Each structure stands twice: as structure tokens, then as C-alpha cells.
Amino acid sequence: MNSDDDQGANDYCLIDATRPPKADGPPYAECVLCREPTEYPESYKGITYCPVCEWQEAQRTACSG
């Protein structure tokens, strides 16, 4: 391993952490899992989760080890 490597020993655990922009107000997009309102605008195209499902999904997909 190169000591100049910025990613270090944990570079095997890279997750794309891009998130949709937060909405300024209603209408909100529905969560794709539970259909509850999310923090994201309804106009956002893509997968959106409510805060609870987003946390659960992050726990499910977190790197272990």
C-alpha cells in the first residue's frame, strides 16, 4: 500500500452516498418502501426513502468487518 494513498485501508468499502436535495416544503415524494412522505421533493426522479426506511437501508447495506 502506498503511504500517499488518500483512501487508505478502507477503500474496499466505497458506497455512492449521493442523495436527492431536501424539499423546501410540500409536496413530498413517497417512500418507495412504506409510502410515507419523505424529506425530498415530489419532482425528484429516483429512489426515495422516508427517514426511518433510509436509516434501516443504511444499516442493512453497511460494510461489516
PDB file of C-alpha atoms in Angstrom:
ATOM      1  CA  MET A   1       0.000   0.000   0.000  1.00  0.00           C
ATOM      2  CA  ASN A   2       1.283   3.428  -0.909  1.00  0.00           C
ATOM      3  CA  SER A   3       1.559   5.828   2.046  1.00  0.00           C
ATOM      4  CA  ASP A   4       0.340   8.635  -0.242  1.00  0.00           C
ATOM      5  CA  ASP A   5      -2.931   6.781  -0.852  1.00  0.00           C
ATOM      6  CA  ASP A   6      -5.792   9.076   0.283  1.00  0.00           C
ATOM      7  CA  GLN A   7      -8.315   6.256   0.650  1.00  0.00           C
ATOM      8  CA  GLY A   8      -6.214   4.109   2.955  1.00  0.00           C
ATOM      9  CA  ALA A   9      -7.063   0.585   4.035  1.00  0.00           C
ATOM     10  CA  ASN A  10     -10.835   1.077   3.838  1.00  0.00           C
ATOM     11  CA  ASP A  11     -11.043   1.720   0.088  1.00  0.00           C
ATOM     12  CA  TYR A  12     -12.820  -1.635  -0.357  1.00  0.00           C
ATOM     13  CA  CYS A  13     -15.970  -0.181   1.250  1.00  0.00           C
ATOM     14  CA  LEU A  14     -16.951   2.624  -1.084  1.00  0.00           C
ATOM     15  CA  ILE A  15     -20.644   3.469  -1.243  1.00  0.00           C
ATOM     16  CA  ASP A  16     -22.157   6.053  -3.553  1.00  0.00           C
ATOM     17  CA  ALA A  17     -23.638   8.445  -1.000  1.00  0.00           C
ATOM     18  CA  THR A  18     -25.396  10.788  -3.404  1.00  0.00           C
ATOM     19  CA  ARG A  19     -28.735  11.902  -2.020  1.00  0.00           C
ATOM     20  CA  PRO A  20     -31.580  13.876  -3.529  1.00  0.00           C
ATOM     21  CA  PRO A  21     -31.916  17.528  -2.487  1.00  0.00           C
ATOM     22  CA  LYS A  22     -34.093  18.243   0.563  1.00  0.00           C
ATOM     23  CA  ALA A  23     -37.503  19.744  -0.242  1.00  0.00           C
ATOM     24  CA  ASP A  24     -38.341  23.268   0.918  1.00  0.00           C
ATOM     25  CA  GLY A  25     -41.933  22.213   1.536  1.00  0.00           C
ATOM     26  CA  PRO A  26     -44.800  20.071   0.254  1.00  0.00           C
ATOM     27  CA  PRO A  27     -45.442  18.155  -1.945  1.00  0.00           C
ATOM     28  CA  TYR A  28     -43.043  15.461  -0.767  1.00  0.00           C
ATOM     29  CA  ALA A  29     -42.093  12.278  -2.591  1.00  0.00           C
ATOM     30  CA  GLU A  30     -43.381   8.984  -1.186  1.00  0.00           C
ATOM     31  CA  CYS A  31     -41.025   6.425   0.339  1.00  0.00           C
ATOM     32  CA  VAL A  32     -40.555   3.534  -2.080  1.00  0.00           C
ATOM     33  CA  LEU A  33     -40.869   1.021   0.773  1.00  0.00           C
ATOM     34  CA  CYS A  34     -43.600   2.244   3.119  1.00  0.00           C
ATOM     35  CA  ARG A  35     -45.205   5.057   1.059  1.00  0.00           C
ATOM     36  CA  GLU A  36     -44.812   7.580   3.909  1.00  0.00           C
ATOM     37  CA  PRO A  37     -43.774  11.149   2.972  1.00  0.00           C
ATOM     38  CA  THR A  38     -40.030  11.677   2.622  1.00  0.00           C
ATOM     39  CA  GLU A  39     -37.882  14.789   3.082  1.00  0.00           C
ATOM     40  CA  TYR A  40     -37.395  15.004  -0.689  1.00  0.00           C
ATOM     41  CA  PRO A  41     -39.395  16.904  -3.338  1.00  0.00           C
ATOM     42  CA  GLU A  42     -42.086  15.061  -5.276  1.00  0.00           C
ATOM     43  CA  SER A  43     -40.403  16.186  -8.501  1.00  0.00           C
ATOM     44  CA  TYR A  44     -37.262  14.147  -7.716  1.00  0.00           C
ATOM     45  CA  LYS A  45     -36.878  11.187 -10.071  1.00  0.00           C
ATOM     46  CA  GLY A  46     -35.277   8.215  -8.391  1.00  0.00           C
ATOM     47  CA  ILE A  47     -35.414   6.095  -5.255  1.00  0.00           C
ATOM     48  CA  THR A  48     -36.531   7.996  -2.168  1.00  0.00           C
ATOM     49  CA  TYR A  49     -36.838   6.728   1.391  1.00  0.00           C
ATOM     50  CA  CYS A  50     -38.507   8.196   4.469  1.00  0.00           C
ATOM     51  CA  PRO A  51     -36.063   8.842   7.351  1.00  0.00           C
ATOM     52  CA  VAL A  52     -36.917   5.511   9.046  1.00  0.00           C
ATOM     53  CA  CYS A  53     -36.507   3.379   5.915  1.00  0.00           C
ATOM     54  CA  GLU A  54     -33.389   5.337   4.911  1.00  0.00           C
ATOM     55  CA  TRP A  55     -31.780   4.511   8.274  1.00  0.00           C
ATOM     56  CA  GLN A  56     -32.826   0.857   8.044  1.00  0.00           C
ATOM     57  CA  GLU A  57     -31.470   0.581   4.496  1.00  0.00           C
ATOM     58  CA  ALA A  58     -28.176   2.146   5.592  1.00  0.00           C
ATOM     59  CA  GLN A  59     -27.908  -0.392   8.420  1.00  0.00           C
ATOM     60  CA  ARG A  60     -28.704  -3.248   6.029  1.00  0.00           C
ATOM     61  CA  THR A  61     -26.113  -2.219   3.445  1.00  0.00           C
ATOM     62  CA  ALA A  62     -23.382  -1.035   5.841  1.00  0.00           C
ATOM     63  CA  CYS A  63     -19.978  -2.600   5.481  1.00  0.00           C
ATOM     64  CA  SER A  64     -19.084  -5.033   8.185  1.00  0.00           C
ATOM     65  CA  GLY A  65     -15.729  -6.068   9.173  1.00  0.00           C
TER      66      GLY A  65
END
